[in-house]
């Protein structure tokens, strides 16, 4: 549990923001950043590596290549906070003080006229997974797609997601996945019935099969890789199944059939595509051949729309058990309409561009969640449509010196509990109140010797466990800079834990 006894208790109250308002871009500065790029294995200099620096406020975004000695330099930089990243073909890209790709970025604080040198970044090679895919007779199977998966946490819940990219077997049934970030993974293979054989009743079909030869992800064998490590002979024997045909009609929100579009089909656990999908015919009908047994989610993306219309997405759930499934009707979920206004201090409003503010509605809907977005108008009002269901609102694009204080519907606070939207409902009177004095949590991380703990992850989260679920605004994290200092703003008032973590997996921070 992250709520360990060693956690520091922090009482957060409303404090004046320490962040300065956004300013116009500075033409030139007087600060300098210098460093080198090396290989992690052997420490050889890396020439031609691409080094990028960018400031979170967007004022500075520059790139340079390392010279034959692996050196890079940026001059005439304005003071501020910067992120530094280096990359090169056949190496894993890393940022300043990053231990592995995907970690929380480490900011670098640069003062006016300051020169910071020896900002060296060592780029490692990724891991490699190789193996063979065979059928039930032990014969190699070409053109099989192989994917790698790892557990990740979405809104506090553990899910298996694709994270290694894909590889396709050759004529010998061999595959190779390279550039793998260190970690633990599962591999799975998916056989696609050749189009020429899709209508043949006796054509072979195989279930999505995980290493070492199981159709259940829960019994798959995990593979652990470090930098530049290779795990060979990760062989998978495909499990034969009786394939079926799924057919039906895709219908628009008006009740009329879709006349153009395409279909996607994924397993209910969203691990891998379970069928090749297909096209929607002019009369709205579709046919998908070679579908293995399982629980699936079908989605039709309509393309018959005007230039300023959003694409319609029709959806349905299908259970396949070796028999053909006909008469499936994919329908567009009923929409609801949201409208309201953003409450902002007049002085802050004069310095804020409404068009940069977006209102995001996340709805518990098909394929777990559905996200919709609307923009604020010049008078700070907004209107948007979103699928019906339990919906939570959030705001993006507000100045760094501001934060959301509360979201209300007809005077009731719905910031955390959200709104239960009914099909066709028109919800008005939403008020999003912004504050120019967000809470601020700042401090310093030191190591056991009292030195600065550069690049540590600082995780601040509510003491109340009920506030950990979902995309919680009561959980925030950042990295300490080169002096071990950190700063977090915008947490709601309340009681919190603050934890410093040396090198957590970023995918597990919301566990």
Short mmCIF file of C-alpha atoms in Angstrom, two decimals:
data_model
loop_
_atom_site.label_atom_id
_atom_site.label_comp_id
_atom_site.label_asym_id
_atom_site.label_seq_id
_atom_site.Cartn_x
_atom_site.Cartn_y
_atom_site.Cartn_z
CA UNK A 1 0.00 0.00 0.00
CA UNK A 2 1.20 3.47 -0.87
CA UNK A 3 -0.33 4.67 2.39
CA UNK A 4 2.67 3.39 4.35
CA UNK A 5 3.52 4.30 7.92
CA UNK A 6 6.50 6.31 6.68
CA UNK A 7 4.22 8.59 4.65
CA UNK A 8 4.29 12.24 5.63
CA UNK A 9 0.96 13.79 6.65
CA UNK A 10 0.29 17.10 4.93
CA UNK A 11 -2.56 19.52 5.67
CA UNK A 12 -3.28 21.42 2.46
CA UNK A 13 -5.07 24.74 2.61
CA UNK A 14 -5.62 27.48 0.06
CA UNK A 15 -2.34 29.31 -0.50
CA UNK A 16 -1.39 31.99 -3.01
CA UNK A 17 0.05 30.49 -6.15
CA UNK A 18 3.82 30.66 -6.54
CA UNK A 19 3.49 30.42 -10.31
CA UNK A 20 3.82 33.58 -12.35
CA UNK A 21 1.18 34.35 -15.00
CA UNK A 22 2.04 33.31 -18.53
CA UNK A 23 4.14 35.92 -20.29
CA UNK A 24 4.90 36.68 -23.89
CA UNK A 25 7.70 34.60 -25.43
CA UNK A 26 11.16 35.98 -24.71
CA UNK A 27 13.33 36.63 -27.77
CA UNK A 28 16.61 35.62 -26.13
CA UNK A 29 18.01 34.62 -22.78
CA UNK A 30 21.46 34.36 -21.26
CA UNK A 31 21.51 30.82 -19.85
CA UNK A 32 23.33 27.78 -21.28
CA UNK A 33 22.80 24.00 -21.14
CA UNK A 34 25.55 21.53 -22.15
CA UNK A 35 26.03 17.79 -22.05
CA UNK A 36 26.94 14.57 -23.87
CA UNK A 37 25.14 11.49 -25.17
CA UNK A 38 26.68 8.07 -24.56
CA UNK A 39 25.77 4.45 -25.02
CA UNK A 40 24.67 2.81 -21.78
CA UNK A 41 26.56 -0.35 -22.73
CA UNK A 42 30.27 0.48 -23.00
CA UNK A 43 29.99 4.25 -22.58
CA UNK A 44 30.80 5.07 -26.23
CA UNK A 45 30.02 8.58 -27.45
CA UNK A 46 26.86 8.83 -29.56
CA UNK A 47 27.19 11.19 -32.51
CA UNK A 48 24.07 12.20 -34.40
CA UNK A 49 21.78 11.68 -31.42
CA UNK A 50 18.83 14.10 -31.36
CA UNK A 51 18.56 16.16 -28.17
CA UNK A 52 15.41 18.18 -27.50
CA UNK A 53 14.69 20.74 -24.81
CA UNK A 54 11.29 22.22 -24.09
CA UNK A 55 9.77 24.45 -21.44
CA UNK A 56 6.37 23.42 -20.02
CA UNK A 57 5.07 26.95 -20.63
CA UNK A 58 5.69 26.44 -24.36
CA UNK A 59 8.04 29.41 -24.76
CA UNK A 60 11.08 27.35 -25.72
CA UNK A 61 11.21 24.21 -27.86
CA UNK A 62 14.58 23.54 -29.52
CA UNK A 63 16.51 20.57 -30.91
CA UNK A 64 20.12 19.81 -31.82
CA UNK A 65 22.24 16.84 -32.92
CA UNK A 66 25.30 15.70 -31.01
CA UNK A 67 28.70 16.24 -32.64
CA UNK A 68 31.32 13.48 -33.28
CA UNK A 69 32.28 13.64 -29.59
CA UNK A 70 28.65 13.19 -28.54
CA UNK A 71 28.43 16.78 -27.24
CA UNK A 72 25.38 19.03 -27.42
CA UNK A 73 24.76 22.65 -26.37
CA UNK A 74 21.93 25.18 -26.17
CA UNK A 75 22.75 28.85 -25.61
CA UNK A 76 20.78 32.08 -25.15
CA UNK A 77 18.08 30.33 -23.13
CA UNK A 78 15.62 32.26 -20.97
CA UNK A 79 15.37 31.30 -17.30
CA UNK A 80 12.73 28.71 -16.44
CA UNK A 81 12.00 25.02 -16.13
CA UNK A 82 13.09 22.64 -18.90
CA UNK A 83 12.69 19.01 -19.96
CA UNK A 84 15.62 17.40 -21.83
CA UNK A 85 15.30 14.26 -23.97
CA UNK A 86 17.75 12.38 -26.20
CA UNK A 87 17.02 9.76 -28.86
CA UNK A 88 18.76 7.84 -31.64
CA UNK A 89 17.78 5.01 -33.96
CA UNK A 90 18.16 1.53 -32.42
CA UNK A 91 18.34 2.98 -28.90
CA UNK A 92 15.69 3.68 -26.29
CA UNK A 93 15.10 7.40 -25.85
CA UNK A 94 15.63 8.83 -22.37
CA UNK A 95 15.31 12.18 -20.64
CA UNK A 96 17.54 13.92 -18.14
CA UNK A 97 17.81 11.80 -14.95
CA UNK A 98 15.37 9.23 -16.38
CA UNK A 99 16.13 5.65 -15.44
CA UNK A 100 13.89 4.07 -18.09
CA UNK A 101 11.52 5.24 -20.84
CA UNK A 102 8.05 6.10 -19.61
CA UNK A 103 9.20 7.40 -16.23
CA UNK A 104 7.83 10.71 -15.03
CA UNK A 105 9.96 13.45 -16.67
CA UNK A 106 12.50 15.24 -14.46
CA UNK A 107 12.42 19.05 -14.70
CA UNK A 108 15.60 21.12 -14.80
CA UNK A 109 15.50 24.57 -13.18
CA UNK A 110 17.63 27.15 -15.01
CA UNK A 111 18.35 30.65 -13.73
CA UNK A 112 19.06 33.76 -15.80
CA UNK A 113 22.72 33.80 -16.88
CA UNK A 114 23.31 30.34 -15.42
CA UNK A 115 25.36 27.65 -17.20
CA UNK A 116 24.68 24.01 -16.35
CA UNK A 117 27.13 21.48 -17.76
CA UNK A 118 27.72 17.73 -17.65
CA UNK A 119 24.08 16.97 -18.41
CA UNK A 120 25.03 13.56 -19.76
CA UNK A 121 22.43 11.07 -21.00
CA UNK A 122 23.30 7.40 -21.59
CA UNK A 123 20.98 5.71 -24.10
CA UNK A 124 20.46 1.95 -23.65
CA UNK A 125 19.50 -0.75 -26.10
CA UNK A 126 16.08 -2.29 -25.67
CA UNK A 127 15.35 -5.94 -25.02
CA UNK A 128 14.47 -8.51 -27.67
CA UNK A 129 11.86 -11.30 -27.73
CA UNK A 130 12.03 -13.95 -30.47
CA UNK A 131 10.29 -17.23 -31.12
CA UNK A 132 8.25 -19.43 -33.46
CA UNK A 133 4.51 -19.80 -34.02
CA UNK A 134 3.30 -23.28 -35.01
CA UNK A 135 -0.07 -24.95 -35.59
CA UNK A 136 -1.48 -28.01 -33.82
CA UNK A 137 0.75 -30.26 -35.96
CA UNK A 138 3.95 -28.37 -35.14
CA UNK A 139 4.19 -26.80 -38.59
CA UNK A 140 5.25 -23.13 -38.85
CA UNK A 141 2.49 -20.59 -39.50
CA UNK A 142 3.34 -17.43 -41.49
CA UNK A 143 1.60 -14.03 -41.29
CA UNK A 144 0.63 -14.41 -37.63
CA UNK A 145 0.59 -11.17 -35.67
CA UNK A 146 2.45 -11.37 -32.33
CA UNK A 147 2.01 -8.73 -29.63
CA UNK A 148 3.45 -8.05 -26.21
CA UNK A 149 1.35 -6.98 -23.22
CA UNK A 150 1.98 -5.72 -19.72
CA UNK A 151 -0.24 -4.86 -16.76
CA UNK A 152 -1.08 -1.17 -16.53
CA UNK A 153 -3.38 0.82 -14.31
CA UNK A 154 -6.21 2.92 -15.75
CA UNK A 155 -8.30 4.97 -13.33
CA UNK A 156 -6.97 2.78 -10.51
CA UNK A 157 -7.85 -0.55 -12.16
CA UNK A 158 -5.40 -3.13 -13.47
CA UNK A 159 -5.67 -3.99 -17.18
CA UNK A 160 -3.55 -5.81 -19.73
CA UNK A 161 -2.57 -3.49 -22.58
CA UNK A 162 -0.40 -3.74 -25.67
CA UNK A 163 2.98 -2.17 -24.95
CA UNK A 164 5.65 -3.83 -27.11
CA UNK A 165 4.44 -3.14 -30.61
CA UNK A 166 3.82 -5.99 -33.03
CA UNK A 167 5.70 -8.45 -35.20
CA UNK A 168 4.51 -10.73 -38.01
CA UNK A 169 5.85 -14.23 -38.53
CA UNK A 170 7.77 -15.05 -41.71
CA UNK A 171 7.59 -18.20 -43.84
CA UNK A 172 9.45 -20.13 -41.10
CA UNK A 173 6.96 -19.01 -38.45
CA UNK A 174 9.64 -16.83 -36.84
CA UNK A 175 8.99 -13.45 -35.20
CA UNK A 176 11.18 -10.84 -33.52
CA UNK A 177 10.06 -7.99 -31.24
CA UNK A 178 12.87 -5.52 -30.48
CA UNK A 179 13.36 -2.25 -28.61
CA UNK A 180 11.56 -3.60 -25.54
CA UNK A 181 11.60 -1.39 -22.43
CA UNK A 182 12.72 -3.30 -19.29
CA UNK A 183 9.85 -4.92 -17.47
CA UNK A 184 7.60 -7.97 -17.30
CA UNK A 185 5.48 -8.90 -20.31
CA UNK A 186 3.10 -11.45 -21.79
CA UNK A 187 3.08 -12.39 -25.48
CA UNK A 188 0.09 -13.36 -27.58
CA UNK A 189 -0.39 -14.53 -31.17
CA UNK A 190 -3.38 -13.86 -33.43
CA UNK A 191 -4.06 -15.81 -36.63
CA UNK A 192 -6.00 -14.04 -39.37
CA UNK A 193 -7.88 -16.19 -41.86
CA UNK A 194 -6.63 -15.38 -45.40
CA UNK A 195 -9.28 -13.41 -47.32
CA UNK A 196 -9.32 -16.01 -50.09
CA UNK A 197 -10.29 -18.69 -47.57
CA UNK A 198 -12.66 -16.62 -45.44
CA UNK A 199 -15.79 -18.19 -46.99
CA UNK A 200 -14.43 -21.76 -46.97
CA UNK A 201 -16.23 -23.79 -44.32
CA UNK A 202 -13.19 -26.00 -43.70
CA UNK A 203 -10.66 -23.17 -43.44
CA UNK A 204 -8.55 -23.41 -40.24
CA UNK A 205 -9.21 -20.98 -37.41
CA UNK A 206 -7.28 -20.36 -34.22
CA UNK A 207 -8.02 -18.54 -30.99
CA UNK A 208 -5.82 -15.72 -29.72
CA UNK A 209 -3.13 -17.78 -27.98
CA UNK A 210 -0.74 -16.62 -25.27
CA UNK A 211 2.71 -18.00 -24.45
CA UNK A 212 3.28 -20.88 -23.85
CA UNK A 213 0.01 -22.07 -25.49
CA UNK A 214 -3.06 -20.95 -23.53
CA UNK A 215 -6.17 -19.04 -24.58
CA UNK A 216 -6.62 -17.53 -21.09
CA UNK A 217 -4.51 -14.46 -20.28
CA UNK A 218 -4.75 -15.40 -16.59
CA UNK A 219 -2.67 -18.56 -17.20
CA UNK A 220 -0.13 -17.00 -19.57
CA UNK A 221 3.56 -17.14 -18.64
CA UNK A 222 5.29 -13.86 -17.88
CA UNK A 223 8.62 -12.85 -19.48
CA UNK A 224 10.99 -10.45 -17.69
CA UNK A 225 13.56 -8.43 -19.64
CA UNK A 226 16.26 -5.92 -18.72
CA UNK A 227 18.13 -3.45 -20.93
CA UNK A 228 19.75 -5.14 -23.96
CA UNK A 229 18.57 -8.58 -22.81
CA UNK A 230 17.23 -11.19 -25.23
CA UNK A 231 14.60 -13.81 -24.49
CA UNK A 232 14.61 -16.40 -27.27
CA UNK A 233 12.43 -19.38 -28.09
CA UNK A 234 9.25 -17.79 -26.81
CA UNK A 235 7.32 -20.30 -28.89
CA UNK A 236 3.52 -20.49 -29.13
CA UNK A 237 1.42 -23.38 -30.43
CA UNK A 238 -1.86 -21.98 -31.75
CA UNK A 239 -5.05 -23.47 -30.33
CA UNK A 240 -7.50 -24.54 -33.11
CA UNK A 241 -11.16 -23.53 -32.81
CA UNK A 242 -14.32 -23.64 -34.91
CA UNK A 243 -14.69 -20.27 -36.63
CA UNK A 244 -17.98 -18.47 -37.20
CA UNK A 245 -19.43 -15.67 -39.30
CA UNK A 246 -20.91 -12.56 -37.69
CA UNK A 247 -23.31 -10.45 -39.76
CA UNK A 248 -25.78 -7.64 -39.21
CA UNK A 249 -26.54 -3.97 -39.83
CA UNK A 250 -25.01 -0.68 -38.64
CA UNK A 251 -27.56 2.03 -37.91
CA UNK A 252 -27.07 5.79 -37.55
CA UNK A 253 -28.51 7.91 -34.76
CA UNK A 254 -31.45 8.84 -37.06
CA UNK A 255 -32.38 5.17 -37.41
CA UNK A 256 -31.21 5.04 -41.01
CA UNK A 257 -28.53 2.51 -42.04
CA UNK A 258 -24.94 3.65 -42.35
CA UNK A 259 -24.00 3.69 -46.02
CA UNK A 260 -20.23 3.93 -45.58
CA UNK A 261 -17.74 3.05 -42.89
CA UNK A 262 -15.62 0.27 -41.43
CA UNK A 263 -15.84 -2.23 -38.58
CA UNK A 264 -13.43 -3.12 -35.80
CA UNK A 265 -13.81 -6.11 -33.51
CA UNK A 266 -11.92 -6.61 -30.25
CA UNK A 267 -12.13 -9.07 -27.41
CA UNK A 268 -14.06 -7.81 -24.38
CA UNK A 269 -10.85 -7.58 -22.35
CA UNK A 270 -9.50 -5.27 -25.09
CA UNK A 271 -6.31 -7.34 -25.40
CA UNK A 272 -6.21 -8.07 -29.10
CA UNK A 273 -8.35 -7.73 -32.19
CA UNK A 274 -10.31 -10.94 -32.50
CA UNK A 275 -11.29 -10.73 -36.17
CA UNK A 276 -10.16 -8.85 -39.28
CA UNK A 277 -13.13 -6.49 -39.19
CA UNK A 278 -14.69 -5.38 -42.45
CA UNK A 279 -16.46 -2.77 -44.49
CA UNK A 280 -20.03 -1.53 -44.17
CA UNK A 281 -21.95 -1.97 -47.42
CA UNK A 282 -24.15 0.72 -49.01
CA UNK A 283 -27.25 -0.70 -47.34
CA UNK A 284 -25.62 -0.71 -43.90
CA UNK A 285 -25.03 -4.46 -43.78
CA UNK A 286 -21.76 -6.14 -42.83
CA UNK A 287 -20.27 -9.64 -42.73
CA UNK A 288 -17.19 -10.72 -40.75
CA UNK A 289 -15.75 -14.19 -41.42
CA UNK A 290 -13.34 -16.33 -39.41
CA UNK A 291 -14.36 -15.24 -35.90
CA UNK A 292 -13.04 -17.48 -33.11
CA UNK A 293 -15.20 -18.23 -30.02
CA UNK A 294 -15.22 -15.49 -27.40
CA UNK A 295 -16.84 -12.31 -26.11
CA UNK A 296 -16.40 -9.34 -28.44
CA UNK A 297 -17.12 -5.66 -28.78
CA UNK A 298 -18.03 -4.47 -32.29
CA UNK A 299 -17.68 -0.87 -33.36
CA UNK A 300 -18.79 0.68 -36.65
CA UNK A 301 -17.25 4.03 -37.60
CA UNK A 302 -19.55 5.83 -40.00
CA UNK A 303 -18.02 7.92 -42.78
CA UNK A 304 -21.15 9.23 -44.49
CA UNK A 305 -21.18 12.68 -42.88
CA UNK A 306 -20.75 16.32 -43.80
CA UNK A 307 -17.43 18.20 -43.55
CA UNK A 308 -18.30 19.75 -40.16
CA UNK A 309 -20.03 16.73 -38.59
CA UNK A 310 -18.50 14.40 -36.04
CA UNK A 311 -18.26 10.75 -37.11
CA UNK A 312 -21.02 8.53 -35.76
CA UNK A 313 -19.90 5.41 -33.91
CA UNK A 314 -22.31 2.48 -33.63
CA UNK A 315 -21.63 -0.24 -31.08
CA UNK A 316 -22.74 -3.69 -29.92
CA UNK A 317 -21.58 -6.66 -27.84
CA UNK A 318 -21.45 -10.13 -29.41
CA UNK A 319 -20.92 -13.62 -27.97
CA UNK A 320 -19.52 -16.23 -30.39
CA UNK A 321 -19.49 -19.95 -29.50
CA UNK A 322 -18.59 -21.68 -32.76
CA UNK A 323 -21.90 -20.98 -34.50
CA UNK A 324 -22.71 -18.20 -36.99
CA UNK A 325 -24.25 -15.10 -35.43
CA UNK A 326 -26.70 -13.19 -37.65
CA UNK A 327 -28.92 -10.16 -37.18
CA UNK A 328 -26.49 -8.13 -35.07
CA UNK A 329 -27.57 -4.49 -34.99
CA UNK A 330 -24.95 -1.85 -34.22
CA UNK A 331 -26.57 1.35 -32.98
CA UNK A 332 -25.24 4.79 -32.12
CA UNK A 333 -25.56 5.40 -28.35
CA UNK A 334 -28.05 8.12 -27.44
CA UNK A 335 -26.38 11.47 -26.79
CA UNK A 336 -26.99 14.07 -24.11
CA UNK A 337 -26.29 17.80 -24.31
CA UNK A 338 -24.34 19.77 -21.70
CA UNK A 339 -24.14 23.55 -21.48
CA UNK A 340 -22.96 26.06 -18.93
CA UNK A 341 -20.38 28.73 -18.18
CA UNK A 342 -16.92 29.15 -16.69
CA UNK A 343 -16.70 31.45 -13.68
CA UNK A 344 -13.40 33.32 -13.59
CA UNK A 345 -12.06 36.42 -11.86
CA UNK A 346 -12.47 39.45 -14.20
CA UNK A 347 -8.77 40.34 -13.98
CA UNK A 348 -7.75 36.77 -14.82
CA UNK A 349 -10.37 36.60 -17.58
CA UNK A 350 -8.77 39.57 -19.34
CA UNK A 351 -5.46 37.66 -19.55
CA UNK A 352 -6.99 34.30 -20.53
CA UNK A 353 -7.94 33.13 -24.02
CA UNK A 354 -11.24 31.23 -23.72
CA UNK A 355 -10.51 29.23 -26.87
CA UNK A 356 -7.62 27.46 -25.14
CA UNK A 357 -9.95 26.02 -22.47
CA UNK A 358 -11.56 22.66 -23.17
CA UNK A 359 -14.21 20.86 -21.14
CA UNK A 360 -13.77 17.06 -21.07
CA UNK A 361 -16.63 14.67 -20.29
CA UNK A 362 -15.63 11.09 -19.42
CA UNK A 363 -18.57 8.67 -19.52
CA UNK A 364 -18.76 5.07 -18.35
CA UNK A 365 -19.87 3.63 -21.65
CA UNK A 366 -18.91 1.17 -24.36
CA UNK A 367 -15.33 -0.18 -24.18
CA UNK A 368 -15.10 1.01 -20.55
CA UNK A 369 -15.11 4.78 -21.05
CA UNK A 370 -15.96 7.34 -23.68
CA UNK A 371 -14.41 10.81 -23.78
CA UNK A 372 -15.98 13.90 -25.35
CA UNK A 373 -14.63 17.44 -25.52
CA UNK A 374 -16.07 20.92 -25.95
CA UNK A 375 -14.49 24.37 -26.22
CA UNK A 376 -15.24 27.53 -24.29
CA UNK A 377 -16.69 30.41 -26.34
CA UNK A 378 -15.43 33.99 -26.18
CA UNK A 379 -17.88 34.75 -23.33
CA UNK A 380 -16.68 31.69 -21.36
CA UNK A 381 -19.86 29.70 -22.04
CA UNK A 382 -19.80 26.18 -23.50
CA UNK A 383 -22.08 23.59 -25.08
CA UNK A 384 -21.24 20.00 -26.00
CA UNK A 385 -22.73 16.57 -26.64
CA UNK A 386 -21.64 13.34 -24.96
CA UNK A 387 -22.94 9.75 -24.66
CA UNK A 388 -25.50 9.08 -21.93
CA UNK A 389 -24.31 7.49 -18.70
CA UNK A 390 -22.40 8.35 -15.53
CA UNK A 391 -20.25 11.32 -16.60
CA UNK A 392 -17.46 13.20 -14.81
CA UNK A 393 -16.31 16.62 -16.06
CA UNK A 394 -12.81 18.08 -16.04
CA UNK A 395 -11.09 21.10 -17.57
CA UNK A 396 -7.93 21.32 -19.68
CA UNK A 397 -5.97 24.28 -21.03
CA UNK A 398 -6.34 26.69 -18.13
CA UNK A 399 -3.31 28.84 -17.16
CA UNK A 400 -0.81 27.17 -14.81
CA UNK A 401 -1.53 29.86 -12.20
CA UNK A 402 -5.16 28.72 -11.97
CA UNK A 403 -7.07 25.59 -10.95
CA UNK A 404 -10.63 24.25 -10.87
CA UNK A 405 -12.24 25.17 -7.54
CA UNK A 406 -15.61 23.47 -8.11
CA UNK A 407 -18.03 22.22 -10.76
CA UNK A 408 -21.71 22.74 -9.90
CA UNK A 409 -25.04 21.80 -11.43
CA UNK A 410 -27.94 23.97 -10.27
CA UNK A 411 -25.94 24.85 -7.16
CA UNK A 412 -24.98 21.26 -6.22
CA UNK A 413 -21.28 20.31 -6.25
CA UNK A 414 -20.72 17.58 -8.90
CA UNK A 415 -16.93 17.94 -9.18
CA UNK A 416 -16.24 14.41 -7.96
CA UNK A 417 -19.53 12.51 -8.23
CA UNK A 418 -20.32 13.70 -11.75
CA UNK A 419 -23.70 13.70 -13.50
CA UNK A 420 -25.89 10.74 -14.50
CA UNK A 421 -26.97 11.65 -18.04
CA UNK A 422 -30.11 10.20 -19.64
CA UNK A 423 -30.44 9.60 -23.41
CA UNK A 424 -31.53 12.79 -25.13
CA UNK A 425 -31.28 14.84 -21.92
CA UNK A 426 -30.44 18.55 -22.19
CA UNK A 427 -28.49 19.55 -19.07
CA UNK A 428 -28.10 23.29 -18.54
CA UNK A 429 -26.82 25.43 -15.68
CA UNK A 430 -23.36 23.85 -15.27
CA UNK A 431 -20.93 26.24 -13.58
CA UNK A 432 -17.17 25.62 -13.58
CA UNK A 433 -15.50 27.89 -11.03
CA UNK A 434 -11.79 28.61 -11.50
CA UNK A 435 -9.56 30.01 -8.78
CA UNK A 436 -6.51 32.24 -9.15
CA UNK A 437 -5.19 30.99 -5.80
CA UNK A 438 -4.72 27.23 -6.17
CA UNK A 439 -3.18 25.20 -3.38
CA UNK A 440 0.57 24.66 -3.59
CA UNK A 441 2.63 21.80 -2.16
CA UNK A 442 6.40 22.28 -2.42
CA UNK A 443 9.46 20.89 -0.75
CA UNK A 444 12.70 19.00 -1.22
CA UNK A 445 13.73 15.34 -1.42
CA UNK A 446 17.07 14.21 0.07
CA UNK A 447 18.83 10.87 0.11
CA UNK A 448 20.18 8.92 3.10
CA UNK A 449 23.37 11.00 3.05
CA UNK A 450 21.54 14.33 3.06
CA UNK A 451 22.24 15.03 -0.62
CA UNK A 452 19.75 16.19 -3.22
CA UNK A 453 17.64 13.31 -4.58
CA UNK A 454 17.43 14.36 -8.23
CA UNK A 455 14.66 12.82 -10.30
CA UNK A 456 12.71 11.27 -7.43
CA UNK A 457 8.98 10.83 -7.94
CA UNK A 458 6.87 12.71 -5.41
CA UNK A 459 3.36 11.29 -5.08
CA UNK A 460 0.73 13.23 -3.11
CA UNK A 461 -2.64 11.57 -2.54
CA UNK A 462 -5.68 11.92 -0.28
CA UNK A 463 -5.75 10.17 3.08
CA UNK A 464 -9.36 9.18 2.33
CA UNK A 465 -9.21 5.96 0.28
CA UNK A 466 -12.60 6.71 -1.29
CA UNK A 467 -10.89 9.52 -3.21
CA UNK A 468 -8.33 7.24 -4.91
CA UNK A 469 -10.72 5.71 -7.46
CA UNK A 470 -10.91 6.72 -11.10
CA UNK A 471 -9.12 9.67 -12.66
CA UNK A 472 -8.91 11.28 -9.23
CA UNK A 473 -8.06 14.96 -8.82
CA UNK A 474 -6.92 14.02 -5.30
CA UNK A 475 -3.84 12.22 -6.69
CA UNK A 476 -0.94 14.10 -8.29
CA UNK A 477 2.72 13.35 -8.88
CA UNK A 478 5.82 15.10 -10.18
CA UNK A 479 9.61 14.69 -10.25
CA UNK A 480 12.17 16.55 -8.17
CA UNK A 481 14.59 18.77 -10.11
CA UNK A 482 18.41 18.82 -10.02
CA UNK A 483 18.30 20.38 -6.53
CA UNK A 484 15.81 17.81 -5.24
CA UNK A 485 13.04 20.44 -5.17
CA UNK A 486 9.44 19.79 -6.23
CA UNK A 487 6.25 21.79 -6.65
CA UNK A 488 2.63 20.63 -7.09
CA UNK A 489 -0.38 22.93 -7.45
CA UNK A 490 -4.12 22.55 -7.80
CA UNK A 491 -4.93 19.79 -5.28
CA UNK A 492 -8.30 20.24 -3.52
CA UNK A 493 -8.17 21.28 0.12
CA UNK A 494 -7.93 18.35 2.55
CA UNK A 495 -5.64 15.83 4.27
CA UNK A 496 -2.98 14.08 2.20
CA UNK A 497 -0.03 11.73 2.27
CA UNK A 498 3.22 12.74 0.54
CA UNK A 499 5.57 9.97 -0.61
CA UNK A 500 8.98 10.17 -2.25
CA UNK A 501 9.74 7.19 -4.48
CA UNK A 502 13.14 6.45 -5.96
CA UNK A 503 12.23 4.78 -9.26
CA UNK A 504 8.62 3.65 -9.54
CA UNK A 505 7.09 2.25 -12.68
CA UNK A 506 4.93 5.11 -13.95
CA UNK A 507 2.24 2.59 -14.92
CA UNK A 508 1.88 1.60 -11.26
CA UNK A 509 1.62 5.07 -9.73
CA UNK A 510 -2.19 4.94 -9.84
CA UNK A 511 -2.30 1.45 -8.28
#
